[in-house]
Coordinates of N, CA and C in Angstrom, one line a residue:
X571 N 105.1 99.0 115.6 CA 105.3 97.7 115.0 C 106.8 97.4 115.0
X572 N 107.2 95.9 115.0 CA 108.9 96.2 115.4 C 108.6 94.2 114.5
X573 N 110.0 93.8 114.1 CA 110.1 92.6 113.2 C 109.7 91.2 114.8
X574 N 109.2 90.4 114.1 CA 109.4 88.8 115.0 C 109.9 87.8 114.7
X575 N 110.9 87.0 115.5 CA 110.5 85.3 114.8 C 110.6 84.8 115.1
X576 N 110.1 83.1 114.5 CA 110.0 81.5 114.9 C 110.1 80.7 113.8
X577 N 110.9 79.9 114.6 CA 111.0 78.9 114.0 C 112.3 78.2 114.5
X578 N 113.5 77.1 113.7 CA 114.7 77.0 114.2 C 115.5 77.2 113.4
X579 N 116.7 77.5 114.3 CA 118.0 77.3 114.0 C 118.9 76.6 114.3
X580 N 120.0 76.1 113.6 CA 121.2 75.4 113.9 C 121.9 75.1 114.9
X581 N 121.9 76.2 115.9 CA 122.6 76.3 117.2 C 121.8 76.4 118.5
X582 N 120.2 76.0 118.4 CA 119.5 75.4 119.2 C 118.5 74.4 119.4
X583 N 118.9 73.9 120.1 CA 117.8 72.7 120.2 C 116.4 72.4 120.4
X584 N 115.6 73.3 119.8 CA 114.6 73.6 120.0 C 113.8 74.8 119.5
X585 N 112.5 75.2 119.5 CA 111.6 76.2 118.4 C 112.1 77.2 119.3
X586 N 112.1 78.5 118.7 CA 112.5 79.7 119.1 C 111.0 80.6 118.6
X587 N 111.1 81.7 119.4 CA 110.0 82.9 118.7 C 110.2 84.0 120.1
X588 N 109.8 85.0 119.0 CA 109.8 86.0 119.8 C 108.8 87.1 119.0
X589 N 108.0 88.1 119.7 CA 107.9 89.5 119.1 C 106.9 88.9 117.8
X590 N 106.5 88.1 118.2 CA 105.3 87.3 117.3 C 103.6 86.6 117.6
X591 N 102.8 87.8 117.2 CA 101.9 88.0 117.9 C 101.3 86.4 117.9
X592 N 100.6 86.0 119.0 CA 100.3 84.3 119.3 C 99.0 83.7 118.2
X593 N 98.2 84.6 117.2 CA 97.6 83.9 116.2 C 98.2 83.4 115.1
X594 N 99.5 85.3 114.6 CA 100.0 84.3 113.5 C 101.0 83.1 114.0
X595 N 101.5 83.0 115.3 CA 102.3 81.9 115.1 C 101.4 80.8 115.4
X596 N 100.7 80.6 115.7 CA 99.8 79.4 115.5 C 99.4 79.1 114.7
X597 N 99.1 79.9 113.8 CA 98.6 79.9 112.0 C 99.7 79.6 111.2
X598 N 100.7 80.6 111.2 CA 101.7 79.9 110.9 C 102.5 78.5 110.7
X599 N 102.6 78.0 112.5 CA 103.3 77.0 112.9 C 102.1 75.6 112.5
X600 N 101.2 75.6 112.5 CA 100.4 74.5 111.8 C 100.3 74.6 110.6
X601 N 100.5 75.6 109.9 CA 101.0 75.6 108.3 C 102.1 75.1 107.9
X602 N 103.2 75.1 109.0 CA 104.2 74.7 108.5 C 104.4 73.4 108.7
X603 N 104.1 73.1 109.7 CA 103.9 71.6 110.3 C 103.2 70.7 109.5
X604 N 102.2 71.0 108.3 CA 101.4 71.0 107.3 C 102.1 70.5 105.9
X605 N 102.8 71.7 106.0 CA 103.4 71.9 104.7 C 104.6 70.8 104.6
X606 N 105.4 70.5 105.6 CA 106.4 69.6 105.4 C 105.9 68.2 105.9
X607 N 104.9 67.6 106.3 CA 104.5 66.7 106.2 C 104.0 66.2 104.7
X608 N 103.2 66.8 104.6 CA 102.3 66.8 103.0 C 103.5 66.5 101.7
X609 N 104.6 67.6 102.0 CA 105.3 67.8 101.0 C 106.4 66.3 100.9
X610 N 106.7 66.4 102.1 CA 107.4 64.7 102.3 C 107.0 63.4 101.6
X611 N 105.4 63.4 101.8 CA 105.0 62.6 100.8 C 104.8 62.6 99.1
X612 N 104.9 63.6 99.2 CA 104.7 64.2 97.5 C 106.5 63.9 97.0
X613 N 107.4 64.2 97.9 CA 108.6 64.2 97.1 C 109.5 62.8 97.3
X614 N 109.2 62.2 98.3 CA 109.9 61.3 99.1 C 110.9 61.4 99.1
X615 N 112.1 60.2 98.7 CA 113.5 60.1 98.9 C 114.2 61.2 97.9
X616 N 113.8 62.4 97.6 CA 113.9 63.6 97.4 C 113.6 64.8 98.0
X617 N 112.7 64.5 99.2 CA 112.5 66.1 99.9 C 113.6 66.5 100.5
X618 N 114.7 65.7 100.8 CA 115.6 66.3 102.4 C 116.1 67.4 101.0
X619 N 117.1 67.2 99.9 CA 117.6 67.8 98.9 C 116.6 68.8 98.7
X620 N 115.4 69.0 98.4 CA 114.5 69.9 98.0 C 114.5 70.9 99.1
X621 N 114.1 70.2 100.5 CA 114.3 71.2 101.7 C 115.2 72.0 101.4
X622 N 116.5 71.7 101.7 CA 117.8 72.1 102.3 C 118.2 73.2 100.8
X623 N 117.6 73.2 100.1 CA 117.8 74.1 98.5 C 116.7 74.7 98.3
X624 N 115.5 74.5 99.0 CA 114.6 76.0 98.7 C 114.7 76.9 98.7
X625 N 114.6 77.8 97.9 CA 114.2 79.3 97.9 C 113.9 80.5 99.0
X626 N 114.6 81.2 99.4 CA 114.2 82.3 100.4 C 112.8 82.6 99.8
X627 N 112.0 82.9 100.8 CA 110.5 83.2 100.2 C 110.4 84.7 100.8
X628 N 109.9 85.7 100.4 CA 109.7 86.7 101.4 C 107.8 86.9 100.9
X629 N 107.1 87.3 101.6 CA 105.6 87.2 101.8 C 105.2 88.3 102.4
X630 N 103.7 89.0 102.0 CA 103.4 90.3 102.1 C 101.6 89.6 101.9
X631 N 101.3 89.8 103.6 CA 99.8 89.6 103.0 C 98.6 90.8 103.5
X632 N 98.0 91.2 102.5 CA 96.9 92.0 102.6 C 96.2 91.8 104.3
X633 N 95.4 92.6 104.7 CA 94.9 92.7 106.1 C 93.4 91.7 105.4
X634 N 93.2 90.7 106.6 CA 92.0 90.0 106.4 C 92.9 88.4 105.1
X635 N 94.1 88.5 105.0 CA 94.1 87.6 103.8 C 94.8 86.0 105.3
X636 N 95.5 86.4 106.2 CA 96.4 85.1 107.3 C 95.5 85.9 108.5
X637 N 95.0 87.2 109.0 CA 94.5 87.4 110.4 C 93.4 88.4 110.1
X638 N 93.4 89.0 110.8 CA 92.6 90.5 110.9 C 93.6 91.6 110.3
X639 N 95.0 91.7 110.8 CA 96.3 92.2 110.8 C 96.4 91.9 109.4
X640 N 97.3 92.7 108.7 CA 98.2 92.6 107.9 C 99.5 91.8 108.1
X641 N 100.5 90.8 106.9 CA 101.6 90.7 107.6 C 102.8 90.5 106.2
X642 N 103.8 90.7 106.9 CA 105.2 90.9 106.1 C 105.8 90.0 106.6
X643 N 107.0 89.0 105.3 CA 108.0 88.5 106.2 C 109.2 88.0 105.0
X644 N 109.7 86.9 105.8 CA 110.2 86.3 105.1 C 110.9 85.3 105.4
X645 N 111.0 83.8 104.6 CA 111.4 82.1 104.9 C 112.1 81.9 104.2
X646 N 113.0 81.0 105.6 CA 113.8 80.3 104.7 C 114.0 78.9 105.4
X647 N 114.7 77.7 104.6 CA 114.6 76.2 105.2 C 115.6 76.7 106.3
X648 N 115.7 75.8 107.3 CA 116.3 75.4 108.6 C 116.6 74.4 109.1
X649 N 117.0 74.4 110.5 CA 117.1 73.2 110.7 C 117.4 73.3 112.2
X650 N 117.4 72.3 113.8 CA 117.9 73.0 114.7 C 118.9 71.8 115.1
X651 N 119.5 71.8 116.2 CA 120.5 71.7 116.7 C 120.7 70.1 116.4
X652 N 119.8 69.3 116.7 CA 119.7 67.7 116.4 C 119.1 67.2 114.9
X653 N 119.1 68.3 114.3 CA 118.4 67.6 112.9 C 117.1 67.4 112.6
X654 N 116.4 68.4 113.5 CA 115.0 68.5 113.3 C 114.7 69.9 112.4
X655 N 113.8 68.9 110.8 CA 113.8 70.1 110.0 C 112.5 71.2 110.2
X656 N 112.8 72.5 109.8 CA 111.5 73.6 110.2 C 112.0 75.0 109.6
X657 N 111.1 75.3 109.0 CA 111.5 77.1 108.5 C 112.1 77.8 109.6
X658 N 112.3 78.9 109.4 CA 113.2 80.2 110.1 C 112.0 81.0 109.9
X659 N 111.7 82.0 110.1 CA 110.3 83.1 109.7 C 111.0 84.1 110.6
X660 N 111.1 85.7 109.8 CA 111.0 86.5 109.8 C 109.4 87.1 109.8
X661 N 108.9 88.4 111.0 CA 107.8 88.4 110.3 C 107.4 90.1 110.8
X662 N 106.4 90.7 110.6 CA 105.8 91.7 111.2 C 104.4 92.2 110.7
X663 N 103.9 92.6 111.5 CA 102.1 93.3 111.6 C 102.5 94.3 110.2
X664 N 101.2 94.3 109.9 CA 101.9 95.5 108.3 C 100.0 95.5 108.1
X665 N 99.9 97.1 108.0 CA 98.1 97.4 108.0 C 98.2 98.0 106.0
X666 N 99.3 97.9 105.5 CA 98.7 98.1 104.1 C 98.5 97.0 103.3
X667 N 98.3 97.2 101.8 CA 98.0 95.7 101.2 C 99.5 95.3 100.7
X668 N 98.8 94.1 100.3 CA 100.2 93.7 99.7 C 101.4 94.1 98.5
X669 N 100.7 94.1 97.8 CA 101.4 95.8 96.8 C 102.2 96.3 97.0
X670 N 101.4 97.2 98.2 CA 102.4 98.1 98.6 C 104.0 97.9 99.3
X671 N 103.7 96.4 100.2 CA 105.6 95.5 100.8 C 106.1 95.3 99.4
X672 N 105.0 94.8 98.4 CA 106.0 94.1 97.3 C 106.9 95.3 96.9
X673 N 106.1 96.4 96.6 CA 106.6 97.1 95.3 C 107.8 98.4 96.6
X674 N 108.3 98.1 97.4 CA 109.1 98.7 98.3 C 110.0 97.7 98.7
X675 N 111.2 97.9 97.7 CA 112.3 96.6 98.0 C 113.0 96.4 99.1
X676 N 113.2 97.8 99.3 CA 114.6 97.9 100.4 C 114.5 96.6 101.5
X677 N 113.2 97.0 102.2 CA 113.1 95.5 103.5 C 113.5 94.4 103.3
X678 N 113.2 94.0 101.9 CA 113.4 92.5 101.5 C 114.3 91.9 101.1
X679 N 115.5 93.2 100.1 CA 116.8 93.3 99.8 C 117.3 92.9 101.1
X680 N 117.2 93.8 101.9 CA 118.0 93.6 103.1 C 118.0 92.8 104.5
X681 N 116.7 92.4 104.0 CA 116.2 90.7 105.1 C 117.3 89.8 104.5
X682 N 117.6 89.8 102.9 CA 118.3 88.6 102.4 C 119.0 88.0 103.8
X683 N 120.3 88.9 103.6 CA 121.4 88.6 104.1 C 121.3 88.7 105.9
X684 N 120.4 89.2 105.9 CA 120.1 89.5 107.6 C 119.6 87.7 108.3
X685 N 118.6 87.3 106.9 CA 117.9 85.9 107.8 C 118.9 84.9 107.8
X686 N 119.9 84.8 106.7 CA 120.9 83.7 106.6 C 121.9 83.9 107.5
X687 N 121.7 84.8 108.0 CA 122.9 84.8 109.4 C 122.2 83.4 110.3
X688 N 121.2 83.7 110.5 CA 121.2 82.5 111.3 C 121.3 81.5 111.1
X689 N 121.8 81.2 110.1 CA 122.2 79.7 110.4 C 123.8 79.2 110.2
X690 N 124.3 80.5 110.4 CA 125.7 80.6 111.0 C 126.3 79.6 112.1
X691 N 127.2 78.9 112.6 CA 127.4 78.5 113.6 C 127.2 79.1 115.2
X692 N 128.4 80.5 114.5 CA 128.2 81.1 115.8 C 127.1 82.3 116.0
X693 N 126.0 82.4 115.7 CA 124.6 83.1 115.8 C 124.5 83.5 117.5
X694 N 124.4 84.5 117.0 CA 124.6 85.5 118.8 C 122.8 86.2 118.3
X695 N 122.1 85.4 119.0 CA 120.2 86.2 119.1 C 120.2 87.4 119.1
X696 N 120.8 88.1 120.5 CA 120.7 89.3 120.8 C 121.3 90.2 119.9
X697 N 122.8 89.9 119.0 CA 123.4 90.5 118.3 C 122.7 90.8 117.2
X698 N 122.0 89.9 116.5 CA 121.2 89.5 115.5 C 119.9 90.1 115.7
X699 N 119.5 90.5 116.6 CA 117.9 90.7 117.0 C 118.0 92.3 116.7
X700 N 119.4 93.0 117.3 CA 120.1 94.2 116.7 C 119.9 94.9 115.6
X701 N 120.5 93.8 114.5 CA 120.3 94.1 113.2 C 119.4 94.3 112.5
X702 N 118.1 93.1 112.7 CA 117.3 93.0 112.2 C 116.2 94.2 112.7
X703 N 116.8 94.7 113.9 CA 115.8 96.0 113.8 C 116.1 97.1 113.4
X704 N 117.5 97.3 112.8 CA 117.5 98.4 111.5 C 116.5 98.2 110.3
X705 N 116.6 97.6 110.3 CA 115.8 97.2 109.0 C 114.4 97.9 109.1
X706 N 113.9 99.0 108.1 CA 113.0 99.4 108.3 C 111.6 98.6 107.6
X707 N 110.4 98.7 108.5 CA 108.9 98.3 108.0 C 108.4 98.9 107.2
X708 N 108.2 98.5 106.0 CA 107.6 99.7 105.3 C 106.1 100.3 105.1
X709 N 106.3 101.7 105.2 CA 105.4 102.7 105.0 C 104.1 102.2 104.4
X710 N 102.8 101.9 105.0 CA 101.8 101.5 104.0 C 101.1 103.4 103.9
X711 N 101.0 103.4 102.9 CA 100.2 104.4 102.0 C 98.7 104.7 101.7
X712 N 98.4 103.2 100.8 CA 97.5 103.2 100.2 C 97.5 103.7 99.0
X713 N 96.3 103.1 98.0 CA 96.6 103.0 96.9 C 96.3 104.9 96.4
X714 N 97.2 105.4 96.0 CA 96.7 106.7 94.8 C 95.2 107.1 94.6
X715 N 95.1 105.8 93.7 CA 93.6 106.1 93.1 C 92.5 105.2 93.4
X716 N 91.5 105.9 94.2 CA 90.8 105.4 95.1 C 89.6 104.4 94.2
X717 N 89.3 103.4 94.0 CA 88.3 102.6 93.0 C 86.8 102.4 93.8
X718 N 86.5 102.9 92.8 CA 84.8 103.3 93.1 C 84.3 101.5 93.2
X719 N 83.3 101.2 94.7 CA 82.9 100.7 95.2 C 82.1 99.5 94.4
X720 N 81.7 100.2 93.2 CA 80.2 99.8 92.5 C 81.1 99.4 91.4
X721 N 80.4 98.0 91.2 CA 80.8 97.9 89.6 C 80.1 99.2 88.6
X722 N 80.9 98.8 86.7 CA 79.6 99.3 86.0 C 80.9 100.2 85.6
X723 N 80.3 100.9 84.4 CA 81.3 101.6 83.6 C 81.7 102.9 84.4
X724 N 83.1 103.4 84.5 CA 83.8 104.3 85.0 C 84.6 105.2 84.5
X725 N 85.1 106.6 85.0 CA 86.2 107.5 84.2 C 87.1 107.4 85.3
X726 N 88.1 107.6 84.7 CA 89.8 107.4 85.9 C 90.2 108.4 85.3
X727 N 90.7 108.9 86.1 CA 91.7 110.3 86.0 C 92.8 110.3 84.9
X728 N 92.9 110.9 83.8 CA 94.1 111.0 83.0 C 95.6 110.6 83.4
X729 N 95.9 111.1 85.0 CA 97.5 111.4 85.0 C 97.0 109.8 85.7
X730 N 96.4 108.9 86.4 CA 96.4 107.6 87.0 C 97.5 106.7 85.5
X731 N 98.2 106.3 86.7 CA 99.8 105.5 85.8 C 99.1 103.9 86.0
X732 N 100.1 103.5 85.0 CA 99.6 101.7 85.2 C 99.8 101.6 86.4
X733 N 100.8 101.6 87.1 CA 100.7 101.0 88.6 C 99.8 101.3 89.7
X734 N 99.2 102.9 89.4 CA 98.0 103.0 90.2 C 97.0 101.9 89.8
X735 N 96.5 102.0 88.7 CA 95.6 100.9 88.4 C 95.8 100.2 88.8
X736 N 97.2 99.3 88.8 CA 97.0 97.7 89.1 C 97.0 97.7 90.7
X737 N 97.8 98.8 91.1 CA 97.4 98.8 92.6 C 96.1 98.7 93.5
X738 N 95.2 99.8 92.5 CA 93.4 99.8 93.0 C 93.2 98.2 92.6
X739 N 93.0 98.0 91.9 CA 92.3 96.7 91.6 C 92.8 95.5 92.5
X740 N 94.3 95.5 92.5 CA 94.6 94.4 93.5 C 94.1 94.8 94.9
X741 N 94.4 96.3 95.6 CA 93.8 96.4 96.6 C 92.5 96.0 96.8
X742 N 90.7 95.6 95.8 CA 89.9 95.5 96.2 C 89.3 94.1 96.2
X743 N 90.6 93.5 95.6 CA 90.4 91.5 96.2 C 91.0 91.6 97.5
X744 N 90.1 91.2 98.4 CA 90.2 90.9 99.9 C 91.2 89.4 100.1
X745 N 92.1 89.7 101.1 CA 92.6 88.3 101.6 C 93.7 87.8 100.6
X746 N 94.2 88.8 99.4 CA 94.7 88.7 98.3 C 96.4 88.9 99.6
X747 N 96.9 87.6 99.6 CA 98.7 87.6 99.6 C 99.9 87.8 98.5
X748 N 100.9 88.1 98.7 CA 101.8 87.8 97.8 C 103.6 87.1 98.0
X749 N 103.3 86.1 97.4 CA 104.9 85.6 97.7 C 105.8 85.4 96.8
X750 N 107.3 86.1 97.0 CA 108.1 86.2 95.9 C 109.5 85.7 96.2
X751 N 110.4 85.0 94.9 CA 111.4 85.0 95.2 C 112.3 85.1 94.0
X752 N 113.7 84.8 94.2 CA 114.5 85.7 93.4 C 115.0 84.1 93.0
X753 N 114.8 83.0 93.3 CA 114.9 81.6 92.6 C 116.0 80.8 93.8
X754 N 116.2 79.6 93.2 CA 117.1 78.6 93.6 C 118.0 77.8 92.5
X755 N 118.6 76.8 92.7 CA 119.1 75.7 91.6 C 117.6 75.0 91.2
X756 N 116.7 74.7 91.5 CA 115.2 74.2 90.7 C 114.2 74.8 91.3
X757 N 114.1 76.6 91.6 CA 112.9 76.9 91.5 C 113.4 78.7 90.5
X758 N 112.8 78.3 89.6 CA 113.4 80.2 88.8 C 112.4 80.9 90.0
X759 N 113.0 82.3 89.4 CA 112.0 83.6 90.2 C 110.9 83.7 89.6
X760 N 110.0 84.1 91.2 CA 108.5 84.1 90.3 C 107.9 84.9 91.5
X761 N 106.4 85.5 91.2 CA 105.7 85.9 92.2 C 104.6 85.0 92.4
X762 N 104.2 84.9 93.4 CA 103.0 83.9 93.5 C 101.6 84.8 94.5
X763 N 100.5 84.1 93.6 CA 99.3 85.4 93.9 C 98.1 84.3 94.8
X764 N 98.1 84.7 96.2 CA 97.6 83.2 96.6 C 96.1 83.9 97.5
X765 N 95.0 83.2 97.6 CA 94.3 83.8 98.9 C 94.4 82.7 99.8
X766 N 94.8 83.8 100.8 CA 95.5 83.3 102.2 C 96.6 82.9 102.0
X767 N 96.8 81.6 102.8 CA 98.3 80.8 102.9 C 97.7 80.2 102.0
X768 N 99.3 79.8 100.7 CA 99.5 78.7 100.0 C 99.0 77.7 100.4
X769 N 98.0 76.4 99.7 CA 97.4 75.1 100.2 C 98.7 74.4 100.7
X770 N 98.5 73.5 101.3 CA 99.1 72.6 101.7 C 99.6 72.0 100.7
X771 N 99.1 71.3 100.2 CA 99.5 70.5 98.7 C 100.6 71.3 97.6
X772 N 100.0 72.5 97.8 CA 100.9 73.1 97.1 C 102.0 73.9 97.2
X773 N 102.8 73.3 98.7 CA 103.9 73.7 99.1 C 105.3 73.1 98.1
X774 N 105.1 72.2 97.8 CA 106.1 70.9 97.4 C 107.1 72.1 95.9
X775 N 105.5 72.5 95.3 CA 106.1 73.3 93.7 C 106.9 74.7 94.6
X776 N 107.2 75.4 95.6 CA 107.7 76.2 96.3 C 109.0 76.0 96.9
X777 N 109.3 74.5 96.8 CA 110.4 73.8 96.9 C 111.4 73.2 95.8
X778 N 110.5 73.1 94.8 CA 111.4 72.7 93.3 C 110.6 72.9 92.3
X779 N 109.9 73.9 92.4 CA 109.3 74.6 91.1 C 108.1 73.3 90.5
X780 N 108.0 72.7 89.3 CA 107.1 72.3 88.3 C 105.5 72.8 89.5
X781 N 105.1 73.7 88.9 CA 103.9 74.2 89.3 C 102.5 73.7 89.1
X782 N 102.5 73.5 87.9 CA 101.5 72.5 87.1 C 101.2 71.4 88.1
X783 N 102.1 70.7 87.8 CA 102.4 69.2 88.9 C 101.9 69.3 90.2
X784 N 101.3 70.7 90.9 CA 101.4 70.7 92.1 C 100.1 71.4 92.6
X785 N 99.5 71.8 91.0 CA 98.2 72.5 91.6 C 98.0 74.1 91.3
X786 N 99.1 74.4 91.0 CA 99.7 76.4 90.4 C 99.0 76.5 88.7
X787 N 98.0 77.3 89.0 CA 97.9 78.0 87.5 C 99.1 78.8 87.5
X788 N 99.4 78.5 86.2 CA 100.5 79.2 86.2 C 100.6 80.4 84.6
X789 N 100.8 81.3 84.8 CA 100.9 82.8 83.9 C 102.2 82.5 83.3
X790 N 102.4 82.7 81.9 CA 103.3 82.3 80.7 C 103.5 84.0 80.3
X791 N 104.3 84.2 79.9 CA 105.2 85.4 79.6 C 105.2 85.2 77.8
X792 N 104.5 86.1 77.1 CA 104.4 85.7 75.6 C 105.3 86.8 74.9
X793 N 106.1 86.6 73.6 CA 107.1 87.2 73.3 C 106.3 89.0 72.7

C-alpha cells in the first residue's frame, strides 16, 4: 500500500490524482462536488471566507464504512490555477479500523505540514510525491480483546484497559469512520463519529463549526 492524491492545486490548472484507487476517487470526487455545492447554499456570501479557513481534516475509515477497503487520509481547502475551488486529498487503502489510524499519530502529525506544501507557489509533484512517501502507513493490528459475537451478559479479562474496550466495541459497529481536527479561527478541535461519508448537508458545520445548526449531535464535555 503506498499514499494517493486528488484533487487541486494552485500551480495547476486542472484536477490532479494519482495512486488512487478509481472507486474511492469517484466516491470521493462526487462527495466533494456535493459537499461544496450544498454548502454554498447554506453559507452564501460567506462560503468563499469559510472555504479558504477550514480546518485540515485528516479521516480514518473502518473497511466496509466509504468501500470494501479501508481508508486513511487527509483534507485540506484548495484551489487550482484559475480559481476553481476543490479539496487537496491525501489518501491510502488501510485494512484496520478506524481506531486504530486515529489512535497512531505520527502519520497525521506529519501529513500536517507535508499537505500544505502544496499550495506553495513553487510545488515540484515529483519532489513532493518524495516526501510524502516517507511518511509511514500505519500498522493495522487489531483490536487486543477480541468481543464475543453474541450479545448477553459477559466476563472480560482483568488486565483488558479502557482503550481495549473502547477499541472492541468501536471495532463491532460496521462502516463506523472517524474525522478529526486540531481546529481553525471558527471551527475548535473535535473528533467526528460518522457512518460512511459525512452527509452532504452536513459539510457546511466542518467548515465553521455551529454543529447543531447543521445536523451534528453533538457530545458536551461535563465538568
Amino acid at each position: 500500500m503506498a499514499w494517493g492524491y486528488m484533487g487541486k492545486v494552485p500551480n495547476r490548472g486542472d484536477f490532479i490524482t494519482h495512486n488512487v484507487p478509481p472507486q474511492a476517487r469517484d466516491l470521493l470526487l462526487e462527495w466533494c462536488q456535493a459537499t461544496l455545492a450544498v454548502s454554498r447554499e447554506q453559507l452564501g456570501d460567506n462560503w468563499l471566507e469559510a472555504y479558504l479557513t477550514s480546518p485540515i481534516w485528516h479521516f480514518a475509515a473502518s473497511p466496509g464504512a466509504f468501500m470494501e477497503s479501508g481508508l486513511i487520509g487527509t483534507m485540506i481547502p484548495s484551489v487550482d490555477r484559475v480559481g476553481r475551488h476543490f479539496p487537496f486529498l491525501v489518501l491510502a487503502e488501510y485494512n484496520g479500523s478506524a481506531l486504530e489510524a486515529w489512535r497512531q499519530p505520527d502519520w497525521f502529525s506529519a501529513m500536517e505540514d507535508c499537505v500544505l506544501a502544496v499550495l506553495d507557489d513553487g510545488w515540484d509533484e515529483a519532489t513532493w510525491y518524495q516526501r510524502l512517501g516517507a511518511i509511514e502507513i500505519p500498522e493495522a493490528q487489531g483490536p487486543r480483546l477480541k468481543w464475543p459475537s453474541e450479545e448477553g451478559n459477559m466476563m472480560l479479562p482483568g488486565e483488558a484497559r479502557e482503550d481495549d474496550w473502547l477499541h472492541a466495541l468501536l471495532s463491532r459497529r460496521q462502516g463506523l469512520a472517524l474525522w478529526w481536527t486540531q481546529g481553525s479561527a471558527y471551527v475548535e478541535s473535535a473528533t467526528l463519529l460518522t457512518d460512511g461519508l459525512p452527509r452532504v448537508g452536513q459539510f457546511a458545520a466542518m467548515m465553521v463549526g455551529q454543529w447543531e445548526n447543521h445536523g451534528w449531535q453533538q457530545g458536551v464535555m461535563t465538568e
